[in-house]
Structures are given as C-alpha cells and as structure tokens.
Coordinates of N, CA and C in Angstrom, one line a residue:
X237 N 127.7 115.3 119.8 CA 128.0 114.9 118.5 C 127.6 116.4 118.0
X238 N 128.8 117.3 117.3 CA 128.6 118.6 116.3 C 128.6 118.2 115.2
X239 N 127.5 118.5 113.7 CA 127.4 118.3 112.6 C 128.5 119.2 112.0
X240 N 129.3 118.6 111.0 CA 130.5 119.8 110.5 C 129.4 121.1 110.0
X241 N 130.2 122.0 109.9 CA 130.0 123.4 109.7 C 128.7 123.9 110.2
X242 N 128.2 123.1 111.1 CA 126.8 123.8 112.0 C 127.0 124.3 113.2
X243 N 128.1 125.3 113.4 CA 128.4 125.6 114.7 C 127.6 126.8 114.9
X244 N 126.8 126.9 116.2 CA 125.7 127.7 116.3 C 126.0 128.9 117.2
X245 N 125.6 130.1 117.3 CA 125.6 131.0 118.3 C 125.6 131.0 119.4
X246 N 125.7 131.6 121.0 CA 124.7 131.4 121.9 C 123.4 131.5 122.0
X247 N 123.3 132.6 121.2 CA 121.6 133.0 120.8 C 120.8 132.4 120.0
X248 N 121.4 131.0 119.4 CA 120.9 130.3 118.3 C 120.0 129.2 119.4
X249 N 120.8 128.8 120.4 CA 120.0 128.0 121.5 C 119.5 128.2 122.4
X250 N 119.4 129.7 122.5 CA 118.3 130.5 123.4 C 116.7 130.5 122.6
X251 N 117.4 130.8 121.2 CA 116.0 131.0 120.6 C 115.5 129.3 120.0
X252 N 116.3 128.4 120.1 CA 115.6 127.2 119.9 C 115.0 126.7 121.0
X253 N 115.7 126.8 122.4 CA 114.6 126.8 123.4 C 113.8 127.6 123.6
X254 N 113.5 128.5 123.3 CA 112.3 129.5 123.7 C 111.4 128.6 122.2
X255 N 111.7 128.5 121.0 CA 110.6 128.2 120.1 C 110.7 126.8 120.8
X256 N 111.1 125.7 121.4 CA 110.7 124.7 121.2 C 109.6 124.8 122.5
X257 N 109.7 125.6 123.2 CA 108.9 125.8 124.9 C 107.6 126.5 124.5
X258 N 107.6 127.4 123.6 CA 106.2 127.5 122.7 C 105.6 126.5 122.0
X259 N 106.3 125.9 121.5 CA 105.4 124.6 120.7 C 105.0 124.0 122.0
X260 N 105.5 123.8 122.9 CA 105.2 122.6 124.0 C 103.8 123.3 124.6
X261 N 103.9 124.6 124.7 CA 102.5 125.4 125.5 C 101.8 125.3 124.4
X262 N 101.8 125.6 123.1 CA 100.9 125.3 122.2 C 100.1 124.1 122.2
X263 N 101.0 122.9 122.7 CA 100.2 121.0 122.6 C 99.5 121.5 123.7
X264 N 100.3 121.9 124.9 CA 99.1 121.9 125.8 C 98.2 122.4 126.1
X265 N 98.0 123.5 125.6 CA 96.8 124.4 125.4 C 95.5 123.6 124.4
X266 N 96.4 123.2 123.0 CA 95.0 122.3 122.6 C 94.7 121.3 123.4
X267 N 96.1 120.2 123.8 CA 95.3 119.2 124.3 C 94.6 119.4 125.8
X268 N 94.5 120.3 126.3 CA 93.6 121.0 127.2 C 92.4 120.8 126.8
X269 N 92.3 121.7 125.8 CA 90.8 122.3 125.2 C 90.1 121.2 124.1
X270 N 91.4 120.3 123.8 CA 90.7 119.0 122.6 C 89.8 118.1 124.0
X271 N 90.3 117.8 125.2 CA 90.2 117.1 126.4 C 88.7 117.9 126.8
X272 N 88.5 119.0 126.8 CA 87.6 119.6 127.4 C 86.2 119.1 126.7
X273 N 86.3 118.8 125.4 CA 85.1 118.5 124.1 C 85.3 116.9 123.8
X274 N 85.7 116.4 124.9 CA 86.0 115.3 124.9 C 86.6 114.1 123.3
X275 N 87.7 115.0 123.3 CA 88.9 114.2 121.8 C 90.0 113.7 123.0
X276 N 90.7 112.9 122.3 CA 92.0 113.1 122.7 C 93.0 114.0 121.1
X277 N 94.0 114.2 121.8 CA 95.0 115.1 121.1 C 94.7 114.4 119.7
X278 N 95.2 113.1 118.9 CA 95.1 112.6 118.0 C 93.8 112.5 117.3
X279 N 92.4 112.7 118.1 CA 91.4 112.2 117.5 C 91.1 113.6 116.9
X280 N 91.6 115.3 117.6 CA 91.2 116.3 117.5 C 92.1 116.8 116.4
X281 N 93.3 116.2 116.4 CA 93.9 116.2 114.6 C 93.5 115.1 113.5
X282 N 93.5 114.4 113.9 CA 92.5 113.2 112.6 C 91.4 114.5 111.9
X283 N 90.4 114.8 113.0 CA 89.1 115.6 112.5 C 89.2 116.8 111.3
X284 N 90.9 117.1 112.1 CA 91.5 118.7 111.4 C 91.6 118.3 109.8
X285 N 92.6 117.1 110.1 CA 92.9 116.9 108.8 C 92.0 116.3 107.9
X286 N 91.1 115.5 108.4 CA 89.8 115.4 107.3 C 89.2 116.2 106.6
X287 N 89.0 117.4 107.8 CA 88.3 119.0 107.3 C 88.8 119.5 106.2
X288 N 90.3 119.5 106.6 CA 91.1 120.2 105.9 C 91.4 119.4 104.1
X289 N 91.2 118.3 104.1 CA 91.7 117.6 103.0 C 90.3 117.5 102.1
X290 N 91.4 117.4 100.5 CA 90.1 117.6 99.5 C 89.1 116.4 99.5
X291 N 88.3 116.7 98.8 CA 86.7 115.4 99.3 C 87.2 113.7 98.9
X292 N 88.2 113.8 98.0 CA 88.6 112.5 97.3 C 90.1 112.0 98.3
X293 N 90.5 112.6 99.2 CA 91.6 112.5 99.4 C 91.8 112.0 100.9
X294 N 90.7 112.1 101.4 CA 90.5 111.9 103.3 C 90.1 110.4 103.6
X295 N 91.5 109.5 103.5 CA 91.3 108.5 103.9 C 92.1 107.9 105.2
X296 N 92.1 106.7 105.5 CA 92.7 106.2 106.5 C 94.6 106.3 106.0
X297 N 94.6 106.1 104.8 CA 96.2 106.5 104.9 C 96.6 107.4 104.4
X298 N 96.0 108.5 104.6 CA 95.9 109.8 104.6 C 96.2 110.4 105.8
X299 N 95.2 109.8 106.5 CA 95.2 110.4 107.9 C 96.6 109.5 108.7
X300 N 96.8 108.5 108.5 CA 98.2 107.9 108.8 C 100.0 109.0 108.1
X301 N 99.7 109.4 107.2 CA 100.5 110.4 106.8 C 100.5 111.5 107.8
X302 N 99.4 112.4 107.4 CA 99.7 113.5 108.4 C 99.6 113.6 109.7
X303 N 99.2 112.4 110.1 CA 99.5 112.2 111.7 C 100.9 111.5 112.2
X304 N 101.3 110.9 111.1 CA 102.9 110.2 110.6 C 102.6 109.3 111.8
X305 N 101.5 108.2 111.6 CA 101.0 106.8 112.0 C 101.4 105.8 111.3
X306 N 101.4 104.7 112.1 CA 101.6 103.5 111.1 C 100.1 103.1 110.8
X307 N 100.4 102.5 109.7 CA 98.5 102.2 108.7 C 97.8 101.3 110.1
X308 N 98.2 100.5 110.9 CA 97.4 99.9 112.1 C 96.5 101.2 112.9
X309 N 97.6 101.7 113.2 CA 97.6 102.9 114.3 C 96.6 103.7 113.7
X310 N 96.2 104.3 113.0 CA 95.6 105.2 111.8 C 93.9 104.4 111.9
X311 N 94.4 103.4 111.5 CA 92.9 102.4 111.3 C 92.2 102.1 112.7
X312 N 92.9 102.7 113.6 CA 92.3 102.0 115.4 C 91.8 103.5 115.1
X313 N 92.7 104.7 115.5 CA 92.2 105.9 115.3 C 90.8 106.1 114.6
X314 N 90.7 105.8 113.2 CA 89.3 106.0 112.4 C 88.3 105.1 113.0
X315 N 89.0 104.4 113.8 CA 87.9 102.8 114.1 C 86.8 103.9 115.3
X316 N 87.9 104.0 116.5 CA 87.4 104.8 117.6 C 86.3 106.4 117.2
X317 N 87.0 106.9 116.0 CA 86.0 108.2 115.7 C 84.8 107.9 115.5
X318 N 84.9 106.3 114.4 CA 83.1 106.1 113.7 C 82.7 105.5 114.9
X319 N 83.1 104.9 116.2 CA 82.2 104.4 117.0 C 81.9 106.2 118.0
X320 N 82.6 107.0 118.0 CA 82.0 108.5 118.7 C 81.0 108.7 117.6
X321 N 80.5 108.5 116.7 CA 79.8 109.3 115.7 C 80.3 110.5 115.4
X322 N 81.8 110.4 114.6 CA 82.0 111.9 114.2 C 82.6 111.6 113.0
X323 N 82.5 110.2 112.4 CA 82.8 110.4 111.2 C 82.3 109.5 110.5
X324 N 81.9 109.4 109.0 CA 81.5 107.7 108.3 C 82.1 107.6 107.3
X325 N 82.1 106.2 106.9 CA 83.1 105.7 105.9 C 82.1 105.8 104.4
X326 N 82.5 106.5 103.5 CA 81.7 105.9 102.4 C 83.0 105.7 101.2
X327 N 82.1 104.4 100.4 CA 83.0 104.0 99.3 C 83.3 105.4 98.0
X328 N 84.4 105.1 97.7 CA 84.8 106.0 96.7 C 83.7 105.7 95.2
X329 N 83.4 106.9 94.8 CA 82.5 106.6 94.0 C 83.7 106.2 92.6
X330 N 84.5 106.8 92.6 CA 85.6 106.4 91.5 C 86.7 104.9 91.6
X331 N 86.6 105.1 92.6 CA 87.3 103.6 93.3 C 86.5 102.6 94.5
X332 N 85.9 102.0 94.4 CA 84.9 100.9 94.8 C 86.0 100.3 95.5
X333 N 87.4 100.6 95.6 CA 88.5 100.0 96.7 C 88.7 100.6 97.6
X334 N 88.5 102.1 97.7 CA 88.7 103.1 98.7 C 87.6 103.5 99.4
X335 N 87.7 103.7 100.5 CA 87.0 104.3 101.7 C 87.4 105.8 101.8
X336 N 86.7 106.6 101.9 CA 86.6 108.1 102.3 C 86.1 108.3 103.8
X337 N 86.7 109.0 104.2 CA 86.0 109.7 105.3 C 85.5 110.7 105.4
X338 N 84.7 110.8 105.9 CA 83.7 112.4 106.0 C 83.3 112.6 107.6
X339 N 82.9 113.9 107.7 CA 82.9 114.2 109.1 C 81.3 114.1 109.3
X340 N 81.1 113.8 110.3 CA 79.5 114.1 110.6 C 79.0 115.7 111.0
X341 N 77.7 116.2 111.3 CA 77.4 117.0 111.8 C 78.1 117.8 112.9
X342 N 77.9 116.9 114.0 CA 78.5 117.0 115.2 C 79.9 117.0 115.0
X343 N 80.9 116.2 114.4 CA 82.0 116.6 114.5 C 82.6 118.2 114.0
X344 N 81.6 118.2 112.9 CA 81.8 119.8 112.2 C 81.8 120.7 113.1
X345 N 80.7 120.5 114.3 CA 80.3 121.9 115.6 C 81.5 121.7 116.4
X346 N 81.8 120.6 116.8 CA 83.0 120.4 117.5 C 84.5 121.1 116.9
X347 N 84.9 120.7 115.8 CA 85.9 121.4 115.3 C 85.8 122.9 115.1
X348 N 84.5 123.5 114.8 CA 84.7 124.8 114.5 C 85.1 125.3 115.9
X349 N 84.6 125.1 117.0 CA 84.7 125.5 117.9 C 85.9 125.3 118.6
X350 N 86.5 123.9 118.3 CA 88.2 124.0 118.9 C 88.9 124.6 118.1
X351 N 88.8 125.1 116.7 CA 89.4 125.8 115.8 C 89.1 127.0 115.9
X352 N 88.4 127.9 116.2 CA 87.9 129.1 116.7 C 89.2 129.4 117.6
X353 N 89.0 128.7 119.0 CA 89.8 129.0 120.0 C 91.8 128.8 119.7
X354 N 91.7 127.6 118.8 CA 93.3 127.5 118.2 C 93.2 128.9 117.4
X355 N 92.6 129.5 116.5 CA 93.0 130.3 115.7 C 93.6 131.7 116.8
X356 N 92.6 132.1 117.8 CA 92.9 133.2 119.0 C 93.9 133.0 119.4
X357 N 94.1 131.5 119.8 CA 95.8 131.5 120.4 C 96.8 131.6 119.4
X358 N 96.7 130.9 118.2 CA 98.2 131.1 117.1 C 98.3 132.5 117.0
X359 N 96.6 133.5 116.8 CA 97.0 135.1 116.9 C 97.5 135.6 117.9
X360 N 97.9 134.9 118.8 CA 98.4 135.4 120.2 C 99.8 135.3 120.3
X361 N 100.2 133.7 120.0 CA 101.2 133.6 119.4 C 102.2 133.9 118.7
X362 N 101.5 135.0 117.1 CA 102.5 135.0 116.2 C 103.1 136.0 116.1
X363 N 102.8 137.2 116.9 CA 104.1 137.9 117.4 C 105.3 137.5 117.8
X364 N 105.1 136.8 118.9 CA 105.8 136.0 119.8 C 107.0 135.1 119.0
X365 N 106.1 134.4 118.2 CA 107.1 133.5 117.5 C 107.9 134.4 116.6
X366 N 107.2 135.3 115.8 CA 108.1 136.1 114.9 C 109.6 137.0 115.3
X367 N 109.0 137.1 116.9 CA 110.8 137.7 117.6 C 111.6 136.3 117.5
X368 N 110.7 135.5 117.8 CA 111.8 134.1 118.2 C 112.4 133.9 116.7
X369 N 111.7 133.7 115.7 CA 112.3 133.4 114.3 C 113.2 134.7 114.0
X370 N 113.2 135.7 114.3 CA 114.1 137.0 114.1 C 115.5 136.8 114.7
X371 N 115.1 135.9 115.6 CA 116.7 136.0 116.4 C 117.4 134.5 115.5
X372 N 117.0 134.1 114.9 CA 117.7 133.4 113.7 C 118.5 134.0 112.5
X373 N 118.1 135.0 112.5 CA 118.7 136.0 111.3 C 120.2 136.2 111.5

C-alpha cells in the first residue's frame, strides 16, 4: 500500500535499506558488548536512561517511557537490576509516594566502560550515516 503523495525515488529505497542495515549493525554491536559484561540489551539501556535522567526523573515510569515498555515490564526489569546490585531505590524527598532509581558504583563502572566503546562506534559510524542521510536530500 502506498501513502498518498509519498512517491519515493529508487535511491530513497536504497538509502532506507542502508540506514536500517546500519541501525541493525549498531544494535548487534551494542548487544554483543552488553552481553560481554553480563547485561541484556534492555538492562544496558535502562542503566543508560537512569544515568542520563535528572535526579528526580529516574523512576520505573520513566524507564517504561524511555524503553517503550509496559509498566509491569519496566518493573520486572528494575527488579532484576536491583537483584544484580546495579541500582538502588530511594524514596523521593519531595513526594514520599515516588521511588527514585539510582545507580550503584558498580553500575557506574560498567556503564562508563560500555559507553566509551559505544561512543567510539558512533564516531566510526558518523560519516557513513551522514552519507546515507545526504542521499535523502
């Protein structure tokens, strides 16, 4: 089915295919490196989301939103991170009904190592992705 007014040139299909391929390659790269340190891809992504969140923002609901998960799935993920000793839960000082998620020192170390390797891969991919993006102009 073709969307109205959305005719694509042949090159657009090639660029889309190349883009999807590079995304998948990066995902496989990321999954492999997370696995090397004993994490699932979702656990890695959750730790990264917590690390990047504002101090009062990292909650189970925030993890659900950032990882596009149902609330019960995010709760299970957070429970597993807690059991692994990678996060701690704190009652919010502003609202005692809210629980905030914090990384443990071990999680900071793991995430720093993974993030450095991912940053290098993104830097490697940048010219290739820019070349693909330029094909859409």
